[in-house]
Structures are given as structure tokens and as C-alpha cells.
């Protein structure tokens, strides 16, 4: 039969081991809670300006609000305690970083993020004005002579040429992403290239006839 004193010492050592383990677990849990709070502040600080920016881009508020299934999935991650919450928050921070990188590459100041019509006007517009401006300069310099008439004749097929160049340039400047189809807005491009040429030709012809 074991000595009562020996049994007492064994029980005391066992209780001390339990106490130490509980104290260690409490310290680790407190650290995890504090780390989770800090991570939550970081995530919130990153999300707030992103949400404001997305609203400024026209994203409806309902699209920025978690759905019930998403809330349920988030609640499940809380069951594992502070350590699980900290892990989930770090994953969320990684998602925030990825979203921020996406917004940076497709921000409103980049033409590639603009609507196709407005974006393509950056290509078709300058090309459509090149020949009419050259014809005007020639007319102002040469007057109603043969050089101006030749410039008008040469300019007749140029809208088709500038449209073809613009068609190719849109594909070069704004290539479509994988699996997407590039919208070159051909009607808008044709009108953009045709209208300045027709208006300039008509105006110069009237000026020549009047001269």
C-alpha cells in the first residue's frame, strides 16, 4: 500500500502540472485574442477605403454586403476559438491585398478599365483628325490652288484607311483578357473616322467655290 504522503506529493505534482498547462493555455489564448483584434483593425482599415472606392465606381451597396451563406461560413470559422479567428482574418487580409492589386491595375484612371466606346475613342478620334487637319493646313498655306484640290482627292479614301488603322490599334492597345472578346465598336469607329473627313471636305469645297 502506497504511503499517504507519497500519494499526496503525486497528486500535488499532477495538480501543479494541470495548473501550469492551464496557465500556458490562457496566456496563448490571450495572445491569440490580442493578435486577432489587431488583425481585425487592419482588415477593417483596408476594407473601408476599398468599399468607398467601389461605390464611387458605381458598384451597388448590396453587392458589398455579405450574403447569409457567407455570414454562416464566417460564423463557422469562429467556433475554433481565437486562433482559428486569427487564421481567418489573415486569409481575409490576403484577399484584401489581392483585391487592392486588381483595383490598382484596373483603376478608373486607366483607359483599359473604361467603357469600350469611351476607350476606343482615344484611338479612333486622333486618327480621324489627322487628315482633316492636314487638309486645312494645306488649304491655309496653298489657297484654292491645285495642291489643295489634290489634298481633297487624296483625302477621299482616308476615312477607310484610318478606320482600318484604328481597328488594329484598338487590339494592340487594349487586348482582350483570356476568354473575353474585344469590343472594337466598329460603328462608332466608322462614324468617328467619317464625320470629320466629310465635314472638312464639304467646308473646303465650299470655300474653294466661294473663292
mmCIF file with all atom_site columns, N, CA and C in Angstrom, residues 128 131-132 135 152 155-156 159 190-206:
data_model
loop_
_atom_site.group_PDB
_atom_site.id
_atom_site.type_symbol
_atom_site.label_atom_id
_atom_site.label_alt_id
_atom_site.label_comp_id
_atom_site.label_asym_id
_atom_site.label_entity_id
_atom_site.label_seq_id
_atom_site.pdbx_PDB_ins_code
_atom_site.Cartn_x
_atom_site.Cartn_y
_atom_site.Cartn_z
_atom_site.occupancy
_atom_site.B_iso_or_equiv
_atom_site.pdbx_formal_charge
_atom_site.auth_seq_id
_atom_site.auth_comp_id
_atom_site.auth_asym_id
_atom_site.auth_atom_id
_atom_site.pdbx_PDB_model_num
ATOM 1  N N  . UNK A 1 128 ? -8.785  60.003 -86.765  1.00 0.00 ? 128 UNK A N  1
ATOM 2  C CA . UNK A 1 128 ? -9.769  60.624 -87.657  1.00 0.00 ? 128 UNK A CA 1
ATOM 3  C C  . UNK A 1 128 ? -9.463  62.088 -87.919  1.00 0.00 ? 128 UNK A C  1
ATOM 4  N N  . UNK A 1 131 ? -5.930  63.573 -91.063  1.00 0.00 ? 131 UNK A N  1
ATOM 5  C CA . UNK A 1 131 ? -6.062  64.013 -92.462  1.00 0.00 ? 131 UNK A CA 1
ATOM 6  C C  . UNK A 1 131 ? -6.828  65.327 -92.578  1.00 0.00 ? 131 UNK A C  1
ATOM 7  N N  . UNK A 1 132 ? -7.994  65.489 -91.908  1.00 0.00 ? 132 UNK A N  1
ATOM 8  C CA . UNK A 1 132 ? -8.673  66.787 -91.992  1.00 0.00 ? 132 UNK A CA 1
ATOM 9  C C  . UNK A 1 132 ? -7.800  67.960 -91.547  1.00 0.00 ? 132 UNK A C  1
ATOM 10 N N  . UNK A 1 135 ? -5.370  68.688 -94.336  1.00 0.00 ? 135 UNK A N  1
ATOM 11 C CA . UNK A 1 135 ? -6.044  69.362 -95.445  1.00 0.00 ? 135 UNK A CA 1
ATOM 12 C C  . UNK A 1 135 ? -6.274  70.846 -95.133  1.00 0.00 ? 135 UNK A C  1
ATOM 13 N N  . UNK A 1 152 ? -7.647  67.253 -101.268 1.00 0.00 ? 152 UNK A N  1
ATOM 14 C CA . UNK A 1 152 ? -9.020  66.780 -101.104 1.00 0.00 ? 152 UNK A CA 1
ATOM 15 C C  . UNK A 1 152 ? -9.216  65.420 -101.772 1.00 0.00 ? 152 UNK A C  1
ATOM 16 N N  . UNK A 1 155 ? -7.654  62.728 -99.809  1.00 0.00 ? 155 UNK A N  1
ATOM 17 C CA . UNK A 1 155 ? -8.345  62.518 -98.547  1.00 0.00 ? 155 UNK A CA 1
ATOM 18 C C  . UNK A 1 155 ? -9.633  61.730 -98.653  1.00 0.00 ? 155 UNK A C  1
ATOM 19 N N  . UNK A 1 156 ? -10.126 61.495 -99.880  1.00 0.00 ? 156 UNK A N  1
ATOM 20 C CA . UNK A 1 156 ? -11.395 60.781 -100.041 1.00 0.00 ? 156 UNK A CA 1
ATOM 21 C C  . UNK A 1 156 ? -11.357 59.373 -99.443  1.00 0.00 ? 156 UNK A C  1
ATOM 22 N N  . UNK A 1 159 ? -10.779 58.059 -94.728  1.00 0.00 ? 159 UNK A N  1
ATOM 23 C CA . UNK A 1 159 ? -11.572 57.554 -93.601  1.00 0.00 ? 159 UNK A CA 1
ATOM 24 C C  . UNK A 1 159 ? -11.522 56.029 -93.471  1.00 0.00 ? 159 UNK A C  1
ATOM 25 N N  . UNK A 1 190 ? -16.343 53.809 -87.316  1.00 0.00 ? 190 UNK A N  1
ATOM 26 C CA . UNK A 1 190 ? -16.597 54.256 -88.688  1.00 0.00 ? 190 UNK A CA 1
ATOM 27 C C  . UNK A 1 190 ? -17.132 55.685 -88.707  1.00 0.00 ? 190 UNK A C  1
ATOM 28 N N  . UNK A 1 191 ? -18.075 55.966 -87.818  1.00 0.00 ? 191 UNK A N  1
ATOM 29 C CA . UNK A 1 191 ? -18.624 57.325 -87.758  1.00 0.00 ? 191 UNK A CA 1
ATOM 30 C C  . UNK A 1 191 ? -17.562 58.332 -87.326  1.00 0.00 ? 191 UNK A C  1
ATOM 31 N N  . UNK A 1 192 ? -16.761 57.958 -86.362  1.00 0.00 ? 192 UNK A N  1
ATOM 32 C CA . UNK A 1 192 ? -15.713 58.863 -85.879  1.00 0.00 ? 192 UNK A CA 1
ATOM 33 C C  . UNK A 1 192 ? -14.723 59.200 -86.988  1.00 0.00 ? 192 UNK A C  1
ATOM 34 N N  . UNK A 1 193 ? -14.394 58.211 -87.814  1.00 0.00 ? 193 UNK A N  1
ATOM 35 C CA . UNK A 1 193 ? -13.438 58.454 -88.903  1.00 0.00 ? 193 UNK A CA 1
ATOM 36 C C  . UNK A 1 193 ? -14.084 59.168 -90.089  1.00 0.00 ? 193 UNK A C  1
ATOM 37 N N  . UNK A 1 194 ? -15.391 58.975 -90.274  1.00 0.00 ? 194 UNK A N  1
ATOM 38 C CA . UNK A 1 194 ? -16.057 59.527 -91.457  1.00 0.00 ? 194 UNK A CA 1
ATOM 39 C C  . UNK A 1 194 ? -16.518 60.966 -91.278  1.00 0.00 ? 194 UNK A C  1
ATOM 40 N N  . UNK A 1 195 ? -17.097 61.274 -90.137  1.00 0.00 ? 195 UNK A N  1
ATOM 41 C CA . UNK A 1 195 ? -17.713 62.594 -89.949  1.00 0.00 ? 195 UNK A CA 1
ATOM 42 C C  . UNK A 1 195 ? -16.706 63.746 -90.095  1.00 0.00 ? 195 UNK A C  1
ATOM 43 N N  . UNK A 1 196 ? -15.544 63.732 -89.430  1.00 0.00 ? 196 UNK A N  1
ATOM 44 C CA . UNK A 1 196 ? -14.605 64.851 -89.624  1.00 0.00 ? 196 UNK A CA 1
ATOM 45 C C  . UNK A 1 196 ? -14.135 64.981 -91.064  1.00 0.00 ? 196 UNK A C  1
ATOM 46 N N  . UNK A 1 197 ? -13.928 63.860 -91.741  1.00 0.00 ? 197 UNK A N  1
ATOM 47 C CA . UNK A 1 197 ? -13.469 63.915 -93.132  1.00 0.00 ? 197 UNK A CA 1
ATOM 48 C C  . UNK A 1 197 ? -14.524 64.535 -94.033  1.00 0.00 ? 197 UNK A C  1
ATOM 49 N N  . UNK A 1 198 ? -15.782 64.101 -93.869  1.00 0.00 ? 198 UNK A N  1
ATOM 50 C CA . UNK A 1 198 ? -16.862 64.647 -94.702  1.00 0.00 ? 198 UNK A CA 1
ATOM 51 C C  . UNK A 1 198 ? -17.075 66.130 -94.412  1.00 0.00 ? 198 UNK A C  1
ATOM 52 N N  . UNK A 1 199 ? -17.084 66.490 -93.136  1.00 0.00 ? 199 UNK A N  1
ATOM 53 C CA . UNK A 1 199 ? -17.303 67.893 -92.774  1.00 0.00 ? 199 UNK A CA 1
ATOM 54 C C  . UNK A 1 199 ? -16.174 68.778 -93.308  1.00 0.00 ? 199 UNK A C  1
ATOM 55 N N  . UNK A 1 200 ? -14.929 68.320 -93.187  1.00 0.00 ? 200 UNK A N  1
ATOM 56 C CA . UNK A 1 200 ? -13.798 69.128 -93.675  1.00 0.00 ? 200 UNK A CA 1
ATOM 57 C C  . UNK A 1 200 ? -13.816 69.237 -95.191  1.00 0.00 ? 200 UNK A C  1
ATOM 58 N N  . UNK A 1 201 ? -14.098 68.133 -95.889  1.00 0.00 ? 201 UNK A N  1
ATOM 59 C CA . UNK A 1 201 ? -14.147 68.161 -97.347  1.00 0.00 ? 201 UNK A CA 1
ATOM 60 C C  . UNK A 1 201 ? -15.237 69.108 -97.835  1.00 0.00 ? 201 UNK A C  1
ATOM 61 N N  . UNK A 1 202 ? -16.419 69.015 -97.225  1.00 0.00 ? 202 UNK A N  1
ATOM 62 C CA . UNK A 1 202 ? -17.518 69.896 -97.632  1.00 0.00 ? 202 UNK A CA 1
ATOM 63 C C  . UNK A 1 202 ? -17.175 71.358 -97.376  1.00 0.00 ? 202 UNK A C  1
ATOM 64 N N  . UNK A 1 203 ? -16.582 71.626 -96.211  1.00 0.00 ? 203 UNK A N  1
ATOM 65 C CA . UNK A 1 203 ? -16.224 73.011 -95.902  1.00 0.00 ? 203 UNK A CA 1
ATOM 66 C C  . UNK A 1 203 ? -15.168 73.566 -96.841  1.00 0.00 ? 203 UNK A C  1
ATOM 67 N N  . UNK A 1 204 ? -14.162 72.778 -97.167  1.00 0.00 ? 204 UNK A N  1
ATOM 68 C CA . UNK A 1 204 ? -13.112 73.249 -98.064  1.00 0.00 ? 204 UNK A CA 1
ATOM 69 C C  . UNK A 1 204 ? -13.622 73.434 -99.488  1.00 0.00 ? 204 UNK A C  1
ATOM 70 N N  . UNK A 1 205 ? -14.515 72.546 -99.930  1.00 0.00 ? 205 UNK A N  1
ATOM 71 C CA . UNK A 1 205 ? -15.061 72.676 -101.267 1.00 0.00 ? 205 UNK A CA 1
ATOM 72 C C  . UNK A 1 205 ? -15.895 73.957 -101.367 1.00 0.00 ? 205 UNK A C  1
ATOM 73 N N  . UNK A 1 206 ? -16.679 74.229 -100.344 1.00 0.00 ? 206 UNK A N  1
ATOM 74 C CA . UNK A 1 206 ? -17.470 75.473 -100.345 1.00 0.00 ? 206 UNK A CA 1
ATOM 75 C C  . UNK A 1 206 ? -16.543 76.696 -100.339 1.00 0.00 ? 206 UNK A C  1
#
